[in-house]
CSV table of C-alpha atoms in Angstrom, one decimal:
chain,number,residue,atom,x,y,z
A,1094,THR,CA,17.3,-6.0,-9.2
A,1095,TRP,CA,13.9,-5.7,-7.5
A,1096,SER,CA,14.2,-1.9,-8.0
A,1097,LEU,CA,14.5,-2.3,-11.9
A,1098,ILE,CA,11.6,-5.0,-12.3
A,1099,GLY,CA,9.2,-3.4,-9.7
A,1100,SER,CA,7.0,-4.3,-7.0
A,1101,ARG,CA,4.7,-6.7,-9.1
A,1102,ALA,CA,7.8,-9.0,-10.2
A,1103,THR,CA,9.3,-8.8,-7.0
A,1104,PHE,CA,6.1,-10.2,-5.4
A,1105,GLY,CA,6.5,-13.3,-7.9
A,1106,MET,CA,10.1,-13.8,-7.1
A,1107,ALA,CA,10.0,-13.6,-3.3
A,1108,LEU,CA,6.6,-15.8,-3.2
A,1109,LEU,CA,8.9,-18.3,-5.1
A,1110,GLU,CA,11.4,-18.4,-2.3
A,1111,ILE,CA,9.0,-18.2,0.3
A,1112,SER,CA,7.4,-21.4,-0.9
A,1113,LYS,CA,10.6,-23.7,-0.8
A,1114,ASP,CA,10.1,-23.7,3.1
A,1115,MET,CA,6.4,-23.1,3.6
A,1116,LYS,CA,4.5,-26.5,2.4
A,1117,ASP,CA,0.7,-25.4,3.1
A,1118,LEU,CA,1.2,-22.2,0.6
A,1119,ILE,CA,-1.2,-22.1,-2.2
A,1120,VAL,CA,-1.3,-19.1,-4.6
A,1121,LEU,CA,-4.9,-18.2,-6.9
A,1122,SER,CA,-4.4,-16.1,-9.9
A,1123,GLY,CA,-6.8,-14.1,-11.6
A,1124,ASP,CA,-5.3,-14.8,-15.0
A,1125,VAL,CA,-2.1,-12.6,-14.0
A,1126,SER,CA,0.5,-15.1,-13.9
A,1127,THR,CA,2.8,-12.6,-16.1
A,1128,SER,CA,2.1,-9.5,-14.6
A,1129,ALA,CA,2.5,-10.9,-11.1
A,1130,GLY,CA,5.9,-12.2,-12.0
A,1131,LEU,CA,4.4,-15.9,-11.1
A,1132,ASP,CA,5.5,-17.4,-14.4
A,1133,ARG,CA,8.5,-19.4,-12.8
A,1134,PHE,CA,6.4,-20.3,-9.7
A,1135,ARG,CA,3.6,-21.6,-12.0
A,1136,LYS,CA,6.4,-23.8,-13.9
A,1137,LEU,CA,8.4,-24.7,-10.8
A,1138,GLN,CA,5.6,-25.0,-8.3
A,1139,PRO,CA,2.6,-26.3,-10.3
A,1140,GLU,CA,1.0,-28.0,-7.1
A,1141,LYS,CA,1.0,-24.9,-5.4
A,1142,TYR,CA,-0.6,-22.6,-8.0
A,1143,VAL,CA,-4.2,-22.4,-9.2
A,1144,GLU,CA,-5.1,-20.3,-12.3
A,1145,MET,CA,-8.5,-18.7,-11.7
A,1146,GLY,CA,-8.9,-16.7,-15.0
A,1147,ILE,CA,-10.9,-13.9,-15.2
A,1148,SER,CA,-13.6,-14.8,-12.3
A,1149,GLU,CA,-12.1,-12.8,-9.4
A,1150,GLN,CA,-15.2,-13.1,-7.3
A,1151,ASN,CA,-15.2,-17.1,-7.6
A,1152,MET,CA,-11.5,-16.8,-6.7
A,1153,ILE,CA,-12.1,-15.5,-3.4
A,1154,GLY,CA,-14.8,-18.3,-2.7
A,1155,VAL,CA,-12.3,-20.9,-3.7
A,1156,ALA,CA,-9.8,-19.0,-1.3
A,1157,THR,CA,-12.0,-19.5,1.5
A,1158,GLY,CA,-12.5,-23.2,0.8
A,1159,LEU,CA,-8.9,-24.0,0.8
A,1160,SER,CA,-8.2,-21.2,3.8
A,1161,ALA,CA,-10.9,-23.7,5.7
A,1162,GLU,CA,-8.7,-26.7,5.0
A,1163,LYS,CA,-5.6,-25.0,6.5
A,1164,PHE,CA,-4.0,-23.8,3.5
A,1165,ASN,CA,-1.8,-20.6,3.6
A,1166,VAL,CA,-3.7,-19.0,0.8
A,1167,VAL,CA,-2.5,-15.9,-1.4
A,1168,THR,CA,-4.7,-14.6,-4.2
A,1169,THR,CA,-3.6,-11.9,-6.4
A,1170,THR,CA,-5.0,-9.6,-9.5
A,1171,PHE,CA,-4.9,-6.0,-10.5
A,1172,ALA,CA,-6.2,-3.9,-7.5
A,1173,PRO,CA,-9.7,-2.8,-8.6
A,1174,PHE,CA,-10.4,-6.7,-9.4
A,1175,GLN,CA,-9.0,-7.7,-6.3
A,1176,THR,CA,-10.9,-5.7,-4.2
A,1177,ILE,CA,-13.7,-3.6,-5.7
A,1178,ARG,CA,-15.2,-6.4,-7.5
A,1179,CYS,CA,-14.5,-9.1,-4.9
A,1180,CYS,CA,-15.7,-6.6,-2.3
A,1181,GLU,CA,-19.0,-8.6,-1.0
A,1182,GLN,CA,-16.9,-11.7,-0.9
A,1183,ILE,CA,-14.2,-10.6,1.2
A,1184,LYS,CA,-16.5,-8.7,3.4
A,1185,ILE,CA,-18.5,-12.2,4.3
A,1186,ASN,CA,-15.7,-14.6,3.8
A,1187,LEU,CA,-12.7,-12.8,5.3
A,1188,GLY,CA,-14.0,-10.0,7.3
A,1189,TYR,CA,-17.0,-11.6,9.1
A,1190,MET,CA,-16.1,-15.3,8.9
A,1191,LYS,CA,-12.4,-14.6,9.6
A,1192,HIS,CA,-10.9,-17.0,6.8
A,1193,LYS,CA,-7.3,-16.3,6.7
A,1194,VAL,CA,-6.6,-14.9,2.9
A,1195,THR,CA,-3.3,-12.9,1.7
A,1196,LEU,CA,-5.0,-10.3,-0.9
A,1197,VAL,CA,-2.1,-9.0,-3.4
A,1198,GLY,CA,-3.6,-6.0,-5.2
A,1199,LEU,CA,-1.3,-5.3,-8.2
A,1200,ALA,CA,-0.6,-1.6,-9.7
A,1201,SER,CA,-3.1,0.3,-7.4
A,1202,GLY,CA,-3.0,4.1,-7.5
A,1203,LEU,CA,-2.2,5.7,-10.5
A,1204,ALA,CA,0.6,3.2,-11.9
A,1205,LEU,CA,-1.7,2.3,-14.9
A,1206,GLY,CA,-3.4,5.2,-15.8
A,1207,ASN,CA,-2.3,5.0,-19.4
A,1208,LEU,CA,-4.9,2.1,-19.5
A,1209,GLY,CA,-7.5,4.7,-18.9
A,1210,PHE,CA,-10.4,4.1,-16.5
A,1211,THR,CA,-10.5,0.3,-15.8
A,1212,HIS,CA,-7.2,-0.4,-14.4
A,1213,CYS,CA,-6.4,2.3,-11.9
A,1214,CYS,CA,-7.6,2.2,-8.1
A,1215,ILE,CA,-8.1,5.1,-5.6
A,1216,GLU,CA,-10.6,3.5,-3.7
A,1217,ASP,CA,-9.5,0.2,-2.6
A,1218,VAL,CA,-7.9,1.3,0.9
A,1219,GLY,CA,-11.2,3.1,1.6
A,1220,ILE,CA,-13.4,0.2,0.9
A,1221,LEU,CA,-11.4,-2.4,2.5
A,1222,ARG,CA,-10.8,-0.3,5.8
A,1223,THR,CA,-14.4,-0.4,6.8
A,1224,ILE,CA,-14.4,-4.0,6.9
A,1225,PRO,CA,-13.5,-5.9,9.8
A,1226,ASN,CA,-10.6,-8.3,10.7
A,1227,ILE,CA,-8.6,-7.1,7.5
A,1228,THR,CA,-5.2,-5.4,7.9
A,1229,ILE,CA,-4.0,-3.3,4.9
A,1230,LEU,CA,-0.5,-2.3,4.1
A,1231,SER,CA,1.1,-0.4,1.5
A,1232,PRO,CA,4.8,-0.8,0.9
A,1233,ALA,CA,7.3,2.0,-0.3
A,1234,ASP,CA,9.6,0.1,-2.3
A,1235,CYS,CA,10.4,-3.5,-3.3
A,1236,LEU,CA,12.1,-4.5,-0.1
A,1237,GLU,CA,9.0,-3.3,1.8
A,1238,THR,CA,7.0,-5.6,-0.5
A,1239,VAL,CA,8.9,-8.4,0.2
A,1240,LYS,CA,8.7,-7.6,4.0
A,1241,CYS,CA,5.1,-7.1,3.8
A,1242,LEU,CA,4.6,-10.6,2.3
A,1243,GLN,CA,6.8,-12.6,4.7
A,1244,TYR,CA,4.6,-10.6,7.8
A,1245,ALA,CA,1.4,-11.1,5.8
A,1246,LEU,CA,1.8,-14.6,5.4
A,1247,LYS,CA,2.6,-15.1,9.4
A,1248,CYS,CA,-0.5,-13.4,10.4
A,1249,LYS,CA,-3.8,-14.6,11.6
A,1250,ASN,CA,-6.0,-12.7,10.1
A,1251,SER,CA,-6.4,-11.5,6.6
A,1252,VAL,CA,-4.2,-8.7,4.8
A,1253,TYR,CA,-4.3,-6.9,1.6
A,1254,ILE,CA,-1.2,-5.6,0.1
A,1255,ARG,CA,-1.4,-2.5,-2.0
A,1256,LEU,CA,1.4,-2.9,-4.6
A,1257,THR,CA,1.9,0.6,-6.3
A,1258,GLY,CA,4.3,2.1,-8.9
A,1259,THR,CA,5.9,0.7,-12.0
A,1260,SER,CA,9.3,-0.9,-13.1
A,1261,ASN,CA,12.4,0.9,-12.3
A,1262,ASN,CA,10.7,1.7,-8.6
A,1263,PRO,CA,12.7,4.0,-6.8
A,1264,ILE,CA,14.5,2.6,-3.8
A,1265,VAL,CA,13.8,4.1,0.1
A,1266,ASN,CA,15.4,1.6,1.9
A,1267,ASN,CA,19.0,1.1,1.0
A,1268,VAL,CA,19.6,-1.3,4.0
A,1269,ASP,CA,17.9,-3.8,5.8
A,1270,TYR,CA,15.5,-2.5,8.7
A,1271,LYS,CA,13.3,-3.8,11.7
A,1272,PHE,CA,9.4,-3.9,9.6
A,1273,GLU,CA,6.6,-4.6,11.9
A,1274,ILE,CA,2.8,-4.4,11.1
A,1275,GLY,CA,1.1,-1.5,12.7
A,1276,LYS,CA,4.6,0.3,13.4
A,1277,ALA,CA,5.3,3.6,11.2
A,1278,ILE,CA,8.9,4.0,10.8
A,1279,GLU,CA,10.1,7.8,10.8
A,1280,LEU,CA,12.5,8.3,7.9
A,1281,LYS,CA,13.7,11.9,8.6
A,1282,GLU,CA,13.1,14.1,11.3
A,1283,GLY,CA,12.1,17.4,11.5
A,1284,ASN,CA,10.2,19.7,13.6
A,1285,ASP,CA,8.4,22.1,11.4
A,1286,GLY,CA,6.0,19.5,10.3
A,1287,THR,CA,5.3,16.3,9.3
A,1288,PHE,CA,4.8,14.3,5.9
A,1289,PHE,CA,2.7,11.1,6.6
A,1290,CYS,CA,2.8,8.9,3.6
A,1291,ASN,CA,2.7,5.5,1.9
A,1292,GLY,CA,3.6,3.7,-1.3
A,1293,PRO,CA,5.3,5.8,-4.0
A,1294,LEU,CA,4.9,8.9,-2.1
A,1295,VAL,CA,7.5,8.1,0.4
A,1296,LYS,CA,9.9,8.7,-1.9
A,1297,ASN,CA,8.3,11.9,-3.4
A,1298,CYS,CA,8.2,13.2,0.1
A,1299,LEU,CA,11.7,12.3,0.9
A,1300,GLU,CA,13.0,14.6,-2.0
A,1301,ALA,CA,10.5,17.2,-1.1
A,1302,ALA,CA,11.7,17.2,2.8
A,1303,LYS,CA,15.6,18.0,1.3
A,1304,ILE,CA,14.5,20.4,-1.0
A,1305,LEU,CA,12.6,22.3,1.8
A,1306,GLU,CA,15.6,21.7,4.5
A,1307,ASN,CA,18.0,23.7,1.8
A,1308,GLU,CA,15.5,26.7,2.8
A,1309,ASN,CA,15.4,26.0,6.5
A,1310,ILE,CA,12.2,24.1,6.6
A,1311,LYS,CA,12.9,20.8,8.5
A,1312,ILE,CA,10.0,18.4,7.9
A,1313,SER,CA,9.6,15.0,9.2
A,1314,VAL,CA,9.0,12.2,6.7
A,1315,VAL,CA,6.8,9.1,8.5
A,1316,ASN,CA,6.5,6.1,6.2
A,1317,MET,CA,3.1,4.9,7.2
A,1318,HIS,CA,3.4,1.3,5.5
A,1319,THR,CA,0.2,-0.1,7.9
A,1320,ILE,CA,-2.9,2.0,7.0
A,1321,LYS,CA,-4.7,-0.6,9.3
A,1322,PRO,CA,-4.3,-1.0,12.0
A,1323,ILE,CA,-3.1,2.8,12.0
A,1324,ASP,CA,0.2,4.0,14.2
A,1325,ALA,CA,-2.1,6.2,16.6
A,1326,HIS,CA,0.9,6.6,18.8
A,1327,ILE,CA,3.3,8.3,16.2
A,1328,ILE,CA,0.3,10.7,15.1
A,1329,ARG,CA,-0.3,11.6,18.4
A,1330,GLN,CA,3.3,12.5,18.9
A,1331,LYS,CA,3.4,14.7,16.0
A,1332,ILE,CA,0.4,16.8,16.6
A,1333,LYS,CA,1.8,17.4,19.8
A,1334,ILE,CA,4.9,19.2,18.5
A,1335,ASN,CA,3.7,20.3,14.9
A,1336,ASN,CA,0.9,23.0,14.0
A,1337,ILE,CA,0.8,21.6,10.7
A,1338,ILE,CA,0.6,17.8,9.4
A,1339,PHE,CA,0.5,16.5,5.9
A,1340,SER,CA,-0.9,12.8,4.6
A,1341,ALA,CA,0.2,12.2,1.0
A,1342,GLU,CA,-1.2,9.3,-0.6
A,1343,GLU,CA,-2.1,7.7,-4.2
A,1344,HIS,CA,-5.6,7.3,-3.0
A,1345,ASN,CA,-8.7,9.2,-3.0
A,1346,ILE,CA,-8.5,11.8,0.3
A,1347,ILE,CA,-11.8,10.4,1.4
A,1348,GLY,CA,-11.3,6.9,3.0
A,1349,GLY,CA,-7.6,6.5,2.7
A,1350,LEU,CA,-4.5,7.1,4.9
A,1351,GLY,CA,-5.7,10.8,5.5
A,1352,SER,CA,-8.8,9.7,6.9
A,1353,ALA,CA,-7.4,7.3,9.1
A,1354,ILE,CA,-5.2,10.1,10.6
A,1355,SER,CA,-7.9,12.3,10.9
A,1356,GLU,CA,-9.8,9.8,13.0
A,1357,VAL,CA,-7.1,9.7,15.3
A,1358,MET,CA,-6.8,13.3,15.5
A,1359,SER,CA,-10.4,13.8,16.1
A,1360,SER,CA,-10.0,11.9,19.6
A,1361,GLU,CA,-7.2,14.4,20.8
A,1362,LYS,CA,-7.1,17.6,22.1
A,1363,SER,CA,-5.0,19.3,19.6
A,1364,ASP,CA,-4.5,22.5,17.5
A,1365,CYS,CA,-2.7,20.7,15.0
A,1366,LYS,CA,-3.9,21.0,11.2
A,1367,LEU,CA,-4.3,18.1,8.9
A,1368,ILE,CA,-3.6,19.0,5.1
A,1369,ARG,CA,-4.8,15.9,3.0
A,1370,LEU,CA,-2.8,15.4,-0.3
A,1371,GLY,CA,-4.2,12.9,-2.8
A,1372,ILE,CA,-6.9,12.6,-5.3
A,1373,ASN,CA,-9.5,15.2,-4.5
A,1374,ASP,CA,-12.7,12.7,-5.1
A,1375,TYR,CA,-12.3,12.9,-8.8
A,1376,TYR,CA,-10.4,10.6,-11.6
A,1377,PRO,CA,-9.3,12.7,-14.4
A,1378,LYS,CA,-8.8,11.5,-17.9
A,1379,GLY,CA,-5.8,8.8,-18.4
A,1380,GLY,CA,-2.0,9.6,-18.4
A,1381,ASN,CA,1.1,8.1,-16.9
A,1382,GLN,CA,2.0,8.0,-13.3
A,1383,ASN,CA,4.7,10.8,-13.0
A,1384,TYR,CA,1.8,13.2,-14.8
A,1385,LEU,CA,-1.2,12.1,-12.8
A,1386,GLN,CA,0.8,12.7,-9.5
A,1387,ASP,CA,1.8,16.0,-10.9
A,1388,LEU,CA,-2.1,16.8,-11.9
A,1389,ASN,CA,-3.1,15.8,-8.3
A,1390,GLY,CA,-0.5,17.7,-6.5
A,1391,LEU,CA,1.6,15.0,-5.2
A,1392,SER,CA,5.0,15.2,-7.6
A,1393,VAL,CA,8.1,16.5,-5.5
A,1394,GLU,CA,7.8,20.3,-7.1
A,1395,LYS,CA,4.0,20.3,-6.0
A,1396,LEU,CA,4.7,18.8,-2.5
A,1397,VAL,CA,7.2,21.3,-1.8
A,1398,ASN,CA,5.3,24.4,-2.9
A,1399,THR,CA,2.2,23.3,-0.9
A,1400,ALA,CA,4.4,22.6,2.4
A,1401,LYS,CA,6.0,26.0,2.0
A,1402,LYS,CA,2.5,27.5,1.4
A,1403,TYR,CA,1.5,26.3,4.8
A,1404,LEU,CA,4.8,26.2,6.9
A,1405,SER,CA,6.4,29.4,5.6
């Protein structure tokens, strides 16, 4: 069911269940009760829901005040409005002043490419990664969305959950598993190279790795669900045994997962090469998610071709 409805609606359903046992929880919405799957929450838990309207910067200010009064606060709107529009408020109130808020950015990456320039977001990770005291999570599927939310609410510092993909969200995790912030998960083993990936690119990389295996190229797939703090340990492990590694993300290749990996590599003595796959510092005309993934070399077919180019 979660897979069918997608990560946005899953977030709303999970939050409703979590709220039953969390008296201090309060949710602030930037006019996205339907888009975030929060309609039932709004009707069943009206005392825990505040509709802020299209005033996202004010929403962070109100969230800060509620956090100061010991509420466990969740804010949500579409990713560019949650992060870029509110950057100063996030920096001062959450980053510098250390008030705890869980920020949920809806439909980040290329999910809403059909809406043109306004709702897509390929810069959010790069911007927030430079602000202190902000943890950044990018779940691979809807089960991981729930796990990210559960753990974010327990964190002492603020957390940004970057939701990507649409409805009919592919399942990556078919069974329950141990989730830990800052601890990557190797989903497929292989010594010829490694795909470091997150969000919808995890499924694409797994499919690409299966195709490559049929051609006797065994490539590891690592789900980097936490971008900050990055799992430096697994990066160091892989650059010791691989000559080439790849980062794959629905984000600008500047500032995101690939940049975080390169920062770890820069302090290590290694001949391993990093190939960053993502949006190459531009934004094309609009289109659906599959079209934009293929255009930017992130479809399964393009991932296979790129890996073969460097590994064969």
